[in-house]
Amino acid sequence: MTFISWIILGLLAGAIAKFLLPGRDPGGLVGTTAIGIAGAFIGGWISARWLDHPITKDFYDGATWAAAIGGALVLLVGYRLLFGHSRD
């Protein structure tokens, strides 16, 4: 996959992670989007490095999507734990 497709996958993974983990985030939409993109990269890297699932060229690979959404969920939970609900 290209760099642009990872960004698109990250945007979608961030939206799905936000849907699965609703609530107010300290960073709002921009923070959640950045977390989704970073989660896609980190989830794909972990999947390729330790789970023995190489990154495919196919955008519609289910394992790649699961890794991206999982990475976004982990980062979103970590972000909420670190920064709390600072928005009022």
PDB file of N, CA and C in Angstrom:
ATOM      1  N   MET A   1       0.843  -1.171   0.000  1.00  0.00           N
ATOM      2  CA  MET A   1       0.000   0.000   0.000  1.00  0.00           C
ATOM      3  C   MET A   1       0.889   1.235   0.000  1.00  0.00           C
ATOM      4  N   THR A   2       0.389   2.278  -0.574  1.00  0.00           N
ATOM      5  CA  THR A   2       1.145   3.517  -0.624  1.00  0.00           C
ATOM      6  C   THR A   2       0.928   4.315   0.657  1.00  0.00           C
ATOM      7  N   PHE A   3       1.716   5.347   0.803  1.00  0.00           N
ATOM      8  CA  PHE A   3       1.617   6.212   1.966  1.00  0.00           C
ATOM      9  C   PHE A   3       0.239   6.871   2.045  1.00  0.00           C
ATOM     10  N   ILE A   4      -0.283   7.291   0.918  1.00  0.00           N
ATOM     11  CA  ILE A   4      -1.608   7.934   0.883  1.00  0.00           C
ATOM     12  C   ILE A   4      -2.695   6.943   1.290  1.00  0.00           C
ATOM     13  N   SER A   5      -2.588   5.698   0.857  1.00  0.00           N
ATOM     14  CA  SER A   5      -3.609   4.718   1.233  1.00  0.00           C
ATOM     15  C   SER A   5      -3.549   4.412   2.730  1.00  0.00           C
ATOM     16  N   TRP A   6      -2.343   4.461   3.339  1.00  0.00           N
ATOM     17  CA  TRP A   6      -2.253   4.286   4.789  1.00  0.00           C
ATOM     18  C   TRP A   6      -2.904   5.452   5.515  1.00  0.00           C
ATOM     19  N   ILE A   7      -2.786   6.657   4.980  1.00  0.00           N
ATOM     20  CA  ILE A   7      -3.440   7.812   5.599  1.00  0.00           C
ATOM     21  C   ILE A   7      -4.956   7.677   5.500  1.00  0.00           C
ATOM     22  N   ILE A   8      -5.455   7.269   4.350  1.00  0.00           N
ATOM     23  CA  ILE A   8      -6.896   7.063   4.182  1.00  0.00           C
ATOM     24  C   ILE A   8      -7.382   5.950   5.106  1.00  0.00           C
ATOM     25  N   LEU A   9      -6.617   4.861   5.156  1.00  0.00           N
ATOM     26  CA  LEU A   9      -6.960   3.768   6.068  1.00  0.00           C
ATOM     27  C   LEU A   9      -6.956   4.263   7.508  1.00  0.00           C
ATOM     28  N   GLY A  10      -5.995   5.109   7.861  1.00  0.00           N
ATOM     29  CA  GLY A  10      -5.936   5.661   9.214  1.00  0.00           C
ATOM     30  C   GLY A  10      -7.119   6.549   9.537  1.00  0.00           C
ATOM     31  N   LEU A  11      -7.544   7.353   8.572  1.00  0.00           N
ATOM     32  CA  LEU A  11      -8.729   8.200   8.789  1.00  0.00           C
ATOM     33  C   LEU A  11      -9.961   7.341   9.049  1.00  0.00           C
ATOM     34  N   LEU A  12     -10.124   6.317   8.239  1.00  0.00           N
ATOM     35  CA  LEU A  12     -11.274   5.430   8.424  1.00  0.00           C
ATOM     36  C   LEU A  12     -11.152   4.610   9.709  1.00  0.00           C
ATOM     37  N   ALA A  13      -9.952   4.152  10.027  1.00  0.00           N
ATOM     38  CA  ALA A  13      -9.747   3.395  11.267  1.00  0.00           C
ATOM     39  C   ALA A  13      -9.999   4.277  12.483  1.00  0.00           C
ATOM     40  N   GLY A  14      -9.594   5.534  12.421  1.00  0.00           N
ATOM     41  CA  GLY A  14      -9.866   6.459  13.519  1.00  0.00           C
ATOM     42  C   GLY A  14     -11.352   6.704  13.706  1.00  0.00           C
ATOM     43  N   ALA A  15     -12.078   6.813  12.598  1.00  0.00           N
ATOM     44  CA  ALA A  15     -13.534   7.003  12.690  1.00  0.00           C
ATOM     45  C   ALA A  15     -14.206   5.764  13.266  1.00  0.00           C
ATOM     46  N   ILE A  16     -13.751   4.592  12.860  1.00  0.00           N
ATOM     47  CA  ILE A  16     -14.325   3.356  13.395  1.00  0.00           C
ATOM     48  C   ILE A  16     -13.987   3.199  14.869  1.00  0.00           C
ATOM     49  N   ALA A  17     -12.739   3.522  15.244  1.00  0.00           N
ATOM     50  CA  ALA A  17     -12.344   3.446  16.654  1.00  0.00           C
ATOM     51  C   ALA A  17     -13.152   4.423  17.495  1.00  0.00           C
ATOM     52  N   LYS A  18     -13.401   5.609  16.969  1.00  0.00           N
ATOM     53  CA  LYS A  18     -14.212   6.594  17.682  1.00  0.00           C
ATOM     54  C   LYS A  18     -15.651   6.104  17.827  1.00  0.00           C
ATOM     55  N   PHE A  19     -16.162   5.426  16.814  1.00  0.00           N
ATOM     56  CA  PHE A  19     -17.505   4.866  16.874  1.00  0.00           C
ATOM     57  C   PHE A  19     -17.574   3.767  17.930  1.00  0.00           C
ATOM     58  N   LEU A  20     -16.531   2.923  18.000  1.00  0.00           N
ATOM     59  CA  LEU A  20     -16.510   1.826  18.966  1.00  0.00           C
ATOM     60  C   LEU A  20     -16.245   2.307  20.387  1.00  0.00           C
ATOM     61  N   LEU A  21     -15.606   3.455  20.526  1.00  0.00           N
ATOM     62  CA  LEU A  21     -15.251   3.999  21.832  1.00  0.00           C
ATOM     63  C   LEU A  21     -15.743   5.443  21.912  1.00  0.00           C
ATOM     64  N   PRO A  22     -17.062   5.627  22.052  1.00  0.00           N
ATOM     65  CA  PRO A  22     -17.602   6.985  22.017  1.00  0.00           C
ATOM     66  C   PRO A  22     -17.229   7.769  23.270  1.00  0.00           C
ATOM     67  N   GLY A  23     -17.414   9.042  23.174  1.00  0.00           N
ATOM     68  CA  GLY A  23     -17.134   9.936  24.290  1.00  0.00           C
ATOM     69  C   GLY A  23     -16.372  11.147  23.802  1.00  0.00           C
ATOM     70  N   ARG A  24     -16.197  12.094  24.699  1.00  0.00           N
ATOM     71  CA  ARG A  24     -15.483  13.306  24.345  1.00  0.00           C
ATOM     72  C   ARG A  24     -13.989  13.080  24.492  1.00  0.00           C
ATOM     73  N   ASP A  25     -13.250  13.487  23.495  1.00  0.00           N
ATOM     74  CA  ASP A  25     -11.799  13.359  23.523  1.00  0.00           C
ATOM     75  C   ASP A  25     -11.184  14.728  23.761  1.00  0.00           C
ATOM     76  N   PRO A  26     -10.044  14.757  24.448  1.00  0.00           N
ATOM     77  CA  PRO A  26      -9.389  16.043  24.698  1.00  0.00           C
ATOM     78  C   PRO A  26      -8.961  16.759  23.420  1.00  0.00           C
ATOM     79  N   GLY A  27      -8.642  16.047  22.365  1.00  0.00           N
ATOM     80  CA  GLY A  27      -8.149  16.666  21.145  1.00  0.00           C
ATOM     81  C   GLY A  27      -9.208  16.953  20.112  1.00  0.00           C
ATOM     82  N   GLY A  28     -10.412  16.482  20.327  1.00  0.00           N
ATOM     83  CA  GLY A  28     -11.482  16.706  19.366  1.00  0.00           C
ATOM     84  C   GLY A  28     -11.283  15.927  18.077  1.00  0.00           C
ATOM     85  N   LEU A  29     -11.826  16.446  16.997  1.00  0.00           N
ATOM     86  CA  LEU A  29     -11.794  15.769  15.707  1.00  0.00           C
ATOM     87  C   LEU A  29     -10.374  15.660  15.160  1.00  0.00           C
ATOM     88  N   VAL A  30      -9.597  16.712  15.283  1.00  0.00           N
ATOM     89  CA  VAL A  30      -8.228  16.698  14.759  1.00  0.00           C
ATOM     90  C   VAL A  30      -7.375  15.684  15.517  1.00  0.00           C
ATOM     91  N   GLY A  31      -7.503  15.651  16.823  1.00  0.00           N
ATOM     92  CA  GLY A  31      -6.749  14.691  17.631  1.00  0.00           C
ATOM     93  C   GLY A  31      -7.135  13.257  17.337  1.00  0.00           C
ATOM     94  N   THR A  32      -8.423  13.015  17.195  1.00  0.00           N
ATOM     95  CA  THR A  32      -8.898  11.668  16.881  1.00  0.00           C
ATOM     96  C   THR A  32      -8.423  11.236  15.494  1.00  0.00           C
ATOM     97  N   THR A  33      -8.412  12.151  14.545  1.00  0.00           N
ATOM     98  CA  THR A  33      -7.924  11.843  13.208  1.00  0.00           C
ATOM     99  C   THR A  33      -6.435  11.499  13.238  1.00  0.00           C
ATOM    100  N   ALA A  34      -5.655  12.290  13.958  1.00  0.00           N
ATOM    101  CA  ALA A  34      -4.221  12.015  14.061  1.00  0.00           C
ATOM    102  C   ALA A  34      -3.968  10.677  14.754  1.00  0.00           C
ATOM    103  N   ILE A  35      -4.759  10.376  15.769  1.00  0.00           N
ATOM    104  CA  ILE A  35      -4.627   9.089  16.461  1.00  0.00           C
ATOM    105  C   ILE A  35      -4.980   7.943  15.526  1.00  0.00           C
ATOM    106  N   GLY A  36      -5.984   8.120  14.694  1.00  0.00           N
ATOM    107  CA  GLY A  36      -6.348   7.081  13.729  1.00  0.00           C
ATOM    108  C   GLY A  36      -5.246   6.813  12.725  1.00  0.00           C
ATOM    109  N   ILE A  37      -4.627   7.867  12.214  1.00  0.00           N
ATOM    110  CA  ILE A  37      -3.537   7.702  11.254  1.00  0.00           C
ATOM    111  C   ILE A  37      -2.340   7.035  11.922  1.00  0.00           C
ATOM    112  N   ALA A  38      -1.969   7.504  13.110  1.00  0.00           N
ATOM    113  CA  ALA A  38      -0.844   6.903  13.829  1.00  0.00           C
ATOM    114  C   ALA A  38      -1.153   5.454  14.207  1.00  0.00           C
ATOM    115  N   GLY A  39      -2.387   5.185  14.595  1.00  0.00           N
ATOM    116  CA  GLY A  39      -2.787   3.822  14.940  1.00  0.00           C
ATOM    117  C   GLY A  39      -2.716   2.875  13.765  1.00  0.00           C
ATOM    118  N   ALA A  40      -3.050   3.361  12.579  1.00  0.00           N
ATOM    119  CA  ALA A  40      -2.945   2.527  11.387  1.00  0.00           C
ATOM    120  C   ALA A  40      -1.496   2.170  11.099  1.00  0.00           C
ATOM    121  N   PHE A  41      -0.614   3.144  11.215  1.00  0.00           N
ATOM    122  CA  PHE A  41       0.802   2.866  10.987  1.00  0.00           C
ATOM    123  C   PHE A  41       1.358   1.920  12.042  1.00  0.00           C
ATOM    124  N   ILE A  42       1.061   2.181  13.295  1.00  0.00           N
ATOM    125  CA  ILE A  42       1.575   1.345  14.376  1.00  0.00           C
ATOM    126  C   ILE A  42       0.972  -0.056  14.322  1.00  0.00           C
ATOM    127  N   GLY A  43      -0.327  -0.152  14.091  1.00  0.00           N
ATOM    128  CA  GLY A  43      -0.968  -1.461  13.982  1.00  0.00           C
ATOM    129  C   GLY A  43      -0.422  -2.273  12.820  1.00  0.00           C
ATOM    130  N   GLY A  44      -0.191  -1.627  11.682  1.00  0.00           N
ATOM    131  CA  GLY A  44       0.404  -2.323  10.543  1.00  0.00           C
ATOM    132  C   GLY A  44       1.825  -2.759  10.820  1.00  0.00           C
ATOM    133  N   TRP A  45       2.588  -1.927  11.500  1.00  0.00           N
ATOM    134  CA  TRP A  45       3.969  -2.270  11.833  1.00  0.00           C
ATOM    135  C   TRP A  45       4.015  -3.444  12.807  1.00  0.00           C
ATOM    136  N   ILE A  46       3.170  -3.401  13.841  1.00  0.00           N
ATOM    137  CA  ILE A  46       3.123  -4.506  14.814  1.00  0.00           C
ATOM    138  C   ILE A  46       2.679  -5.795  14.135  1.00  0.00           C
ATOM    139  N   SER A  47       1.701  -5.691  13.255  1.00  0.00           N
ATOM    140  CA  SER A  47       1.222  -6.869  12.544  1.00  0.00           C
ATOM    141  C   SER A  47       2.325  -7.486  11.686  1.00  0.00           C
ATOM    142  N   ALA A  48       3.091  -6.653  11.021  1.00  0.00           N
ATOM    143  CA  ALA A  48       4.156  -7.166  10.170  1.00  0.00           C
ATOM    144  C   ALA A  48       5.352  -7.650  10.983  1.00  0.00           C
ATOM    145  N   ARG A  49       5.639  -6.990  12.069  1.00  0.00           N
ATOM    146  CA  ARG A  49       6.838  -7.298  12.847  1.00  0.00           C
ATOM    147  C   ARG A  49       6.659  -8.507  13.760  1.00  0.00           C
ATOM    148  N   TRP A  50       5.599  -8.527  14.552  1.00  0.00           N
ATOM    149  CA  TRP A  50       5.464  -9.548  15.577  1.00  0.00           C
ATOM    150  C   TRP A  50       4.356 -10.572  15.325  1.00  0.00           C
ATOM    151  N   LEU A  51       3.387 -10.259  14.531  1.00  0.00           N
ATOM    152  CA  LEU A  51       2.294 -11.196  14.292  1.00  0.00           C
ATOM    153  C   LEU A  51       2.471 -11.984  13.004  1.00  0.00           C
ATOM    154  N   ASP A  52       3.593 -11.798  12.346  1.00  0.00           N
ATOM    155  CA  ASP A  52       3.954 -12.548  11.143  1.00  0.00           C
ATOM    156  C   ASP A  52       2.893 -12.443  10.048  1.00  0.00           C
ATOM    157  N   HIS A  53       2.331 -11.255   9.900  1.00  0.00           N
ATOM    158  CA  HIS A  53       1.388 -10.998   8.809  1.00  0.00           C
ATOM    159  C   HIS A  53       1.947  -9.840   8.000  1.00  0.00           C
ATOM    160  N   PRO A  54       2.562 -10.144   6.859  1.00  0.00           N
ATOM    161  CA  PRO A  54       3.199  -9.073   6.083  1.00  0.00           C
ATOM    162  C   PRO A  54       2.170  -8.085   5.545  1.00  0.00           C
ATOM    163  N   ILE A  55       2.626  -6.862   5.373  1.00  0.00           N
ATOM    164  CA  ILE A  55       1.776  -5.822   4.805  1.00  0.00           C
ATOM    165  C   ILE A  55       1.529  -6.178   3.340  1.00  0.00           C
ATOM    166  N   THR A  56       0.282  -6.250   2.969  1.00  0.00           N
ATOM    167  CA  THR A  56      -0.060  -6.599   1.593  1.00  0.00           C
ATOM    168  C   THR A  56      -0.248  -5.342   0.761  1.00  0.00           C
ATOM    169  N   LYS A  57      -0.303  -5.521  -0.510  1.00  0.00           N
ATOM    170  CA  LYS A  57      -0.566  -4.407  -1.422  1.00  0.00           C
ATOM    171  C   LYS A  57      -2.056  -4.141  -1.554  1.00  0.00           C
ATOM    172  N   ASP A  58      -2.877  -5.010  -0.965  1.00  0.00           N
ATOM    173  CA  ASP A  58      -4.322  -4.924  -1.096  1.00  0.00           C
ATOM    174  C   ASP A  58      -4.897  -4.030   0.001  1.00  0.00           C
ATOM    175  N   PHE A  59      -5.627  -3.008  -0.393  1.00  0.00           N
ATOM    176  CA  PHE A  59      -6.245  -2.084   0.554  1.00  0.00           C
ATOM    177  C   PHE A  59      -7.368  -2.751   1.331  1.00  0.00           C
ATOM    178  N   TYR A  60      -7.968  -3.783   0.775  1.00  0.00           N
ATOM    179  CA  TYR A  60      -9.134  -4.422   1.374  1.00  0.00           C
ATOM    180  C   TYR A  60      -8.806  -5.683   2.159  1.00  0.00           C
ATOM    181  N   ASP A  61      -7.585  -5.808   2.643  1.00  0.00           N
ATOM    182  CA  ASP A  61      -7.182  -6.959   3.445  1.00  0.00           C
ATOM    183  C   ASP A  61      -7.761  -6.817   4.851  1.00  0.00           C
ATOM    184  N   GLY A  62      -8.520  -7.803   5.289  1.00  0.00           N
ATOM    185  CA  GLY A  62      -9.189  -7.734   6.591  1.00  0.00           C
ATOM    186  C   GLY A  62      -8.231  -7.656   7.762  1.00  0.00           C
ATOM    187  N   ALA A  63      -7.124  -8.382   7.693  1.00  0.00           N
ATOM    188  CA  ALA A  63      -6.153  -8.353   8.789  1.00  0.00           C
ATOM    189  C   ALA A  63      -5.490  -6.983   8.904  1.00  0.00           C
ATOM    190  N   THR A  64      -5.249  -6.330   7.788  1.00  0.00           N
ATOM    191  CA  THR A  64      -4.673  -4.989   7.817  1.00  0.00           C
ATOM    192  C   THR A  64      -5.645  -4.003   8.444  1.00  0.00           C
ATOM    193  N   TRP A  65      -6.912  -4.117   8.094  1.00  0.00           N
ATOM    194  CA  TRP A  65      -7.935  -3.260   8.685  1.00  0.00           C
ATOM    195  C   TRP A  65      -8.055  -3.513  10.187  1.00  0.00           C
ATOM    196  N   ALA A  66      -8.041  -4.785  10.585  1.00  0.00           N
ATOM    197  CA  ALA A  66      -8.137  -5.108  12.016  1.00  0.00           C
ATOM    198  C   ALA A  66      -6.946  -4.555  12.776  1.00  0.00           C
ATOM    199  N   ALA A  67      -5.756  -4.647  12.201  1.00  0.00           N
ATOM    200  CA  ALA A  67      -4.564  -4.113  12.853  1.00  0.00           C
ATOM    201  C   ALA A  67      -4.641  -2.597  12.963  1.00  0.00           C
ATOM    202  N   ALA A  68      -5.120  -1.938  11.922  1.00  0.00           N
ATOM    203  CA  ALA A  68      -5.227  -0.476  11.942  1.00  0.00           C
ATOM    204  C   ALA A  68      -6.263  -0.017  12.964  1.00  0.00           C
ATOM    205  N   ILE A  69      -7.408  -0.664  13.000  1.00  0.00           N
ATOM    206  CA  ILE A  69      -8.447  -0.294  13.966  1.00  0.00           C
ATOM    207  C   ILE A  69      -7.988  -0.610  15.377  1.00  0.00           C
ATOM    208  N   GLY A  70      -7.337  -1.756  15.560  1.00  0.00           N
ATOM    209  CA  GLY A  70      -6.808  -2.106  16.876  1.00  0.00           C
ATOM    210  C   GLY A  70      -5.763  -1.112  17.353  1.00  0.00           C
ATOM    211  N   GLY A  71      -4.875  -0.718  16.458  1.00  0.00           N
ATOM    212  CA  GLY A  71      -3.876   0.290  16.814  1.00  0.00           C
ATOM    213  C   GLY A  71      -4.514   1.618  17.175  1.00  0.00           C
ATOM    214  N   ALA A  72      -5.528   2.021  16.422  1.00  0.00           N
ATOM    215  CA  ALA A  72      -6.224   3.273  16.721  1.00  0.00           C
ATOM    216  C   ALA A  72      -6.956   3.196  18.056  1.00  0.00           C
ATOM    217  N   LEU A  73      -7.562   2.056  18.355  1.00  0.00           N
ATOM    218  CA  LEU A  73      -8.241   1.889  19.644  1.00  0.00           C
ATOM    219  C   LEU A  73      -7.254   1.973  20.806  1.00  0.00           C
ATOM    220  N   VAL A  74      -6.116   1.304  20.664  1.00  0.00           N
ATOM    221  CA  VAL A  74      -5.106   1.330  21.732  1.00  0.00           C
ATOM    222  C   VAL A  74      -4.589   2.753  21.947  1.00  0.00           C
ATOM    223  N   LEU A  75      -4.308   3.458  20.861  1.00  0.00           N
ATOM    224  CA  LEU A  75      -3.831   4.835  21.007  1.00  0.00           C
ATOM    225  C   LEU A  75      -4.910   5.756  21.572  1.00  0.00           C
ATOM    226  N   LEU A  76      -6.156   5.544  21.189  1.00  0.00           N
ATOM    227  CA  LEU A  76      -7.248   6.372  21.703  1.00  0.00           C
ATOM    228  C   LEU A  76      -7.444   6.154  23.202  1.00  0.00           C
ATOM    229  N   VAL A  77      -7.370   4.919  23.640  1.00  0.00           N
ATOM    230  CA  VAL A  77      -7.478   4.628  25.076  1.00  0.00           C
ATOM    231  C   VAL A  77      -6.293   5.235  25.822  1.00  0.00           C
ATOM    232  N   GLY A  78      -5.100   5.063  25.280  1.00  0.00           N
ATOM    233  CA  GLY A  78      -3.916   5.641  25.909  1.00  0.00           C
ATOM    234  C   GLY A  78      -3.976   7.158  25.967  1.00  0.00           C
ATOM    235  N   TYR A  79      -4.467   7.771  24.918  1.00  0.00           N
ATOM    236  CA  TYR A  79      -4.616   9.230  24.871  1.00  0.00           C
ATOM    237  C   TYR A  79      -5.601   9.714  25.932  1.00  0.00           C
ATOM    238  N   ARG A  80      -6.688   8.985  26.073  1.00  0.00           N
ATOM    239  CA  ARG A  80      -7.667   9.362  27.099  1.00  0.00           C
ATOM    240  C   ARG A  80      -7.115   9.169  28.498  1.00  0.00           C
ATOM    241  N   LEU A  81      -6.327   8.126  28.710  1.00  0.00           N
ATOM    242  CA  LEU A  81      -5.734   7.902  30.028  1.00  0.00           C
ATOM    243  C   LEU A  81      -4.702   8.969  30.368  1.00  0.00           C
ATOM    244  N   LEU A  82      -3.918   9.378  29.386  1.00  0.00           N
ATOM    245  CA  LEU A  82      -2.882  10.379  29.638  1.00  0.00           C
ATOM    246  C   LEU A  82      -3.432  11.780  29.813  1.00  0.00           C
ATOM    247  N   PHE A  83      -4.366  12.153  28.951  1.00  0.00           N
ATOM    248  CA  PHE A  83      -4.841  13.528  28.945  1.00  0.00           C
ATOM    249  C   PHE A  83      -6.223  13.710  29.542  1.00  0.00           C
ATOM    250  N   GLY A  84      -6.910  12.627  29.836  1.00  0.00           N
ATOM    251  CA  GLY A  84      -8.216  12.702  30.494  1.00  0.00           C
ATOM    252  C   GLY A  84      -9.242  13.459  29.694  1.00  0.00           C
ATOM    253  N   HIS A  85     -10.238  13.880  30.384  1.00  0.00           N
ATOM    254  CA  HIS A  85     -11.321  14.651  29.763  1.00  0.00           C
ATOM    255  C   HIS A  85     -11.122  16.113  30.104  1.00  0.00           C
ATOM    256  N   SER A  86     -10.119  16.719  29.491  1.00  0.00           N
ATOM    257  CA  SER A  86      -9.786  18.099  29.812  1.00  0.00           C
ATOM    258  C   SER A  86     -10.724  19.108  29.157  1.00  0.00           C
ATOM    259  N   ARG A  87     -11.494  18.665  28.160  1.00  0.00           N
ATOM    260  CA  ARG A  87     -12.449  19.585  27.525  1.00  0.00           C
ATOM    261  C   ARG A  87     -13.717  19.643  28.358  1.00  0.00           C
ATOM    262  N   ASP A  88     -14.244  20.809  28.504  1.00  0.00           N
ATOM    263  CA  ASP A  88     -15.514  20.972  29.232  1.00  0.00           C
ATOM    264  C   ASP A  88     -16.592  21.479  28.315  1.00  0.00           C
TER     265      ASP A  88
END
